[in-house]
Coordinates of N, CA and C in Angstrom, one line a residue:
X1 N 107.3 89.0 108.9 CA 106.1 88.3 109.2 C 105.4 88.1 107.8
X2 N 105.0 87.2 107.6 CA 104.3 86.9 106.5 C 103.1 87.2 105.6
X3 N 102.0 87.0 107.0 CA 100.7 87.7 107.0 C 101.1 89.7 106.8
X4 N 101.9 90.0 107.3 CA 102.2 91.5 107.1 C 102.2 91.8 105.7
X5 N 103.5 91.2 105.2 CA 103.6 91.0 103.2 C 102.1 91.1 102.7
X6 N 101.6 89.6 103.2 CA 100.2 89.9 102.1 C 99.4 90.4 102.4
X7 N 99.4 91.2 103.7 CA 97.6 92.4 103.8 C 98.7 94.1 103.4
X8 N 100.2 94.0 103.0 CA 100.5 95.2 102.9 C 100.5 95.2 101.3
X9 N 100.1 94.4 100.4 CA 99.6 94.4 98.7 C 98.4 94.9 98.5
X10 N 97.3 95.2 99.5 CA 95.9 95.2 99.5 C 95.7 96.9 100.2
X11 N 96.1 97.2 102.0 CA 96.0 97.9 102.9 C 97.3 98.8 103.1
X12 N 97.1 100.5 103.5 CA 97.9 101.0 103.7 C 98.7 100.3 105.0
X13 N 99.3 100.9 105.8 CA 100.3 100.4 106.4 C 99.9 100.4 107.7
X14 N 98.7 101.8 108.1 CA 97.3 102.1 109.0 C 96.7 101.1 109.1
X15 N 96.4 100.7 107.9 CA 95.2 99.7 108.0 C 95.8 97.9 108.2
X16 N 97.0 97.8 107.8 CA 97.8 96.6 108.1 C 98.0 96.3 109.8
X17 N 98.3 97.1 110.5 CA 98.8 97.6 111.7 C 97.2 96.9 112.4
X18 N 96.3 97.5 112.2 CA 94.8 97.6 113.3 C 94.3 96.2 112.5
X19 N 94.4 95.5 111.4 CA 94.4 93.8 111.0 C 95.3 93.0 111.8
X20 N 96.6 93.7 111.5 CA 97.2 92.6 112.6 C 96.9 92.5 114.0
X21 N 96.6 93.8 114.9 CA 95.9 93.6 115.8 C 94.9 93.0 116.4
X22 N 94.1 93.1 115.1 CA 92.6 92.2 115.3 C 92.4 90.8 115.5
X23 N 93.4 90.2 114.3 CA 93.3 89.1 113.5 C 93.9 87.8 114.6
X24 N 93.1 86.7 114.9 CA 93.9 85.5 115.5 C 93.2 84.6 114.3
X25 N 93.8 83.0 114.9 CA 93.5 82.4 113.8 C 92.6 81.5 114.1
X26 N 91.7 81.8 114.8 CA 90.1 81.3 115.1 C 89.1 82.1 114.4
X27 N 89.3 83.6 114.2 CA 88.4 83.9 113.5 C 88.2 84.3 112.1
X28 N 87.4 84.0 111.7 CA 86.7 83.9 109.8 C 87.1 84.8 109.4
X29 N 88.3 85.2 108.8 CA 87.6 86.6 107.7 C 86.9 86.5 106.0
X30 N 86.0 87.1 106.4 CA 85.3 87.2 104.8 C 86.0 88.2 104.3
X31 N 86.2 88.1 102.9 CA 86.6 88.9 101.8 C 85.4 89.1 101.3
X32 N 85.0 90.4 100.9 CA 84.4 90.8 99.7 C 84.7 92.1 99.3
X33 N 83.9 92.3 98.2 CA 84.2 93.5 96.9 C 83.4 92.8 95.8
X34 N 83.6 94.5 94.8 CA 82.9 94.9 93.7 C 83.8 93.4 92.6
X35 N 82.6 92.9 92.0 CA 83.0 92.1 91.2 C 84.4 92.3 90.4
X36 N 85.2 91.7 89.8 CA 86.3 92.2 88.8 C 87.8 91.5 89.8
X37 N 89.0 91.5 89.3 CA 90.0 91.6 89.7 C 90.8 92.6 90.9
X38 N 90.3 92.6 91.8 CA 90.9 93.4 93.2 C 91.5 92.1 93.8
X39 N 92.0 90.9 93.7 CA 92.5 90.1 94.8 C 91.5 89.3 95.6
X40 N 90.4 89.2 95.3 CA 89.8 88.3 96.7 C 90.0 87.2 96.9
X41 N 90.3 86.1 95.6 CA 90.0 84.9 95.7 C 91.7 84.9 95.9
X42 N 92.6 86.0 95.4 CA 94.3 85.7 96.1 C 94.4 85.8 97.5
X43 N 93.9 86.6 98.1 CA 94.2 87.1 99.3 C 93.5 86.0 100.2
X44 N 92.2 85.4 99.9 CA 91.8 84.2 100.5 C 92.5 83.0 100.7
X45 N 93.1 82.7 99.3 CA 93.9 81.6 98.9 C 95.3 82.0 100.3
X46 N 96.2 83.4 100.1 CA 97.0 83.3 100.7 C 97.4 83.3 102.4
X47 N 96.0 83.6 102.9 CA 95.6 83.4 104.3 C 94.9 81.9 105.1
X48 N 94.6 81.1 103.7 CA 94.4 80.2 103.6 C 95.6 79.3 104.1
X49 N 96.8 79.7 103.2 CA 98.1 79.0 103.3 C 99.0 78.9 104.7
X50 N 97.8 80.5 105.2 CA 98.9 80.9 106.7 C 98.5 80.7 107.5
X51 N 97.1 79.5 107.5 CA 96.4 78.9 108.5 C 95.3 79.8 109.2
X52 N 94.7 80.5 108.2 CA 93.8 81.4 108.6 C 92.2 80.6 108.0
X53 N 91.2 81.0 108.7 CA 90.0 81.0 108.3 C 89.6 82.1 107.6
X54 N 89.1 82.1 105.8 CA 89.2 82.9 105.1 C 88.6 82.1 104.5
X55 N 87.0 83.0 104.1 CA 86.1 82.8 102.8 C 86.2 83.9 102.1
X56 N 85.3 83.9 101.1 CA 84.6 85.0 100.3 C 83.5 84.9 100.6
X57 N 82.6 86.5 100.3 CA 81.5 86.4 100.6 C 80.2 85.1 100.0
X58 N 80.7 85.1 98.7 CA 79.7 84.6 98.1 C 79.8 82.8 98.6
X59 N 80.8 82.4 99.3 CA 80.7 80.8 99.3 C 80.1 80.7 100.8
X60 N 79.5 81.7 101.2 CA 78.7 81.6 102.7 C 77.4 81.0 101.5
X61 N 76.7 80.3 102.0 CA 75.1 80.0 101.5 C 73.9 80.6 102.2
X62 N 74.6 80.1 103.5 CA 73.5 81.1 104.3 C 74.1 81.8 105.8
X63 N 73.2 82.6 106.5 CA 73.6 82.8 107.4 C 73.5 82.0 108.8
X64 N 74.4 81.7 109.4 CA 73.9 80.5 110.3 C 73.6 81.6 112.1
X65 N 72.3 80.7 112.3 CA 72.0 80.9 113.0 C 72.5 80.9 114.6
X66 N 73.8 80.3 115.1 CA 74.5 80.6 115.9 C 75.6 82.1 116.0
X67 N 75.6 82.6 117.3 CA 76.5 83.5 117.5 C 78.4 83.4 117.0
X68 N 78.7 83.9 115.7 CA 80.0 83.7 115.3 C 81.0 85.2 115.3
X69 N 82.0 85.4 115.4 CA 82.9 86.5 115.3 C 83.5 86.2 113.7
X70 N 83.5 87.4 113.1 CA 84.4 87.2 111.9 C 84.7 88.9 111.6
X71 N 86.0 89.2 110.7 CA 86.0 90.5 110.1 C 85.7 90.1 108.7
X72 N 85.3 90.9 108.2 CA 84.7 91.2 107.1 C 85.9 92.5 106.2
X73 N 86.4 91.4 104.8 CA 87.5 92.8 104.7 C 86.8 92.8 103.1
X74 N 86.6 94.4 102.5 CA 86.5 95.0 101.4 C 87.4 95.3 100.9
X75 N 87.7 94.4 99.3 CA 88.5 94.9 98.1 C 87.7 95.4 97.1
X76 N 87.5 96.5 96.6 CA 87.2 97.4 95.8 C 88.0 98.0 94.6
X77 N 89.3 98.0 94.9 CA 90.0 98.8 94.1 C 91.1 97.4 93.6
X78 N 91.7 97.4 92.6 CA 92.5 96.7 92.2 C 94.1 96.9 92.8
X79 N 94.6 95.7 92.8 CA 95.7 95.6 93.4 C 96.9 96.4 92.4
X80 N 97.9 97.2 93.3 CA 99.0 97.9 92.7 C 99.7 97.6 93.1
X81 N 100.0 96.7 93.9 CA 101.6 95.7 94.6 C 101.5 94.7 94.5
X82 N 101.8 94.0 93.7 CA 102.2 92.5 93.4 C 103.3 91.5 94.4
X83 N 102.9 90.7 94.9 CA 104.1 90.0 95.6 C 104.8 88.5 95.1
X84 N 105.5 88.2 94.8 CA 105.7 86.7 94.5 C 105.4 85.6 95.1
X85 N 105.3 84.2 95.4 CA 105.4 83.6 96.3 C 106.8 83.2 96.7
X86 N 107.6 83.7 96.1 CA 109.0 83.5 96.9 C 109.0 84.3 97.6
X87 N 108.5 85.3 97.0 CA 108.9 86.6 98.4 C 108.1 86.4 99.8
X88 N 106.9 86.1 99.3 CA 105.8 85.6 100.7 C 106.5 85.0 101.7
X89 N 106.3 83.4 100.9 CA 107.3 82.6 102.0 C 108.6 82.8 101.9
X90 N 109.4 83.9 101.4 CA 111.0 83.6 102.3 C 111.1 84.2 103.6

């Protein structure tokens, strides 16, 4: 699965497992984290590609006043597994 590859560069294997469970492709997830290189604007990009709804925090402007579902995922630490995009999509 593909979405598995790229939240297992970011999330232990625990934490991949209870995402995949959560995750359909109607609901938003926001990225955020501590300023610097941890992945947000990749991991957006790449959920982006897998037909997911996926911001960062900072491109919300405001909060909208209707009732919405989203998960909210924190990168903080920098990435230690690199993936290719050949490997993603093969």
């Amino acid at each position: 699965m593909k979405l598995r590859k790229v939240l297992s560069q970011y999330f232990s294997e625990q934490e991949v497992v209870k995402l995949l469970t959560l995750l359909n492709k109607d609901i938003c997830i926001i990225v955020e984290g501590k300023q610097g290189p941890t992945g947000k604007s990749t991991l957006c990009r790449k959920l982006k590609e897998l037909g997911y709804k996926a911001v960062e925090r900072w491109e919300i402007e405001k909060e909208e006043n209707n009732n919405t579902v989203s998960i909210v995922v924190s990168l903080n630490e920098m990435i230690t597994k690199r993936i290719t995009s050949s490997e993603l999509f093969a």
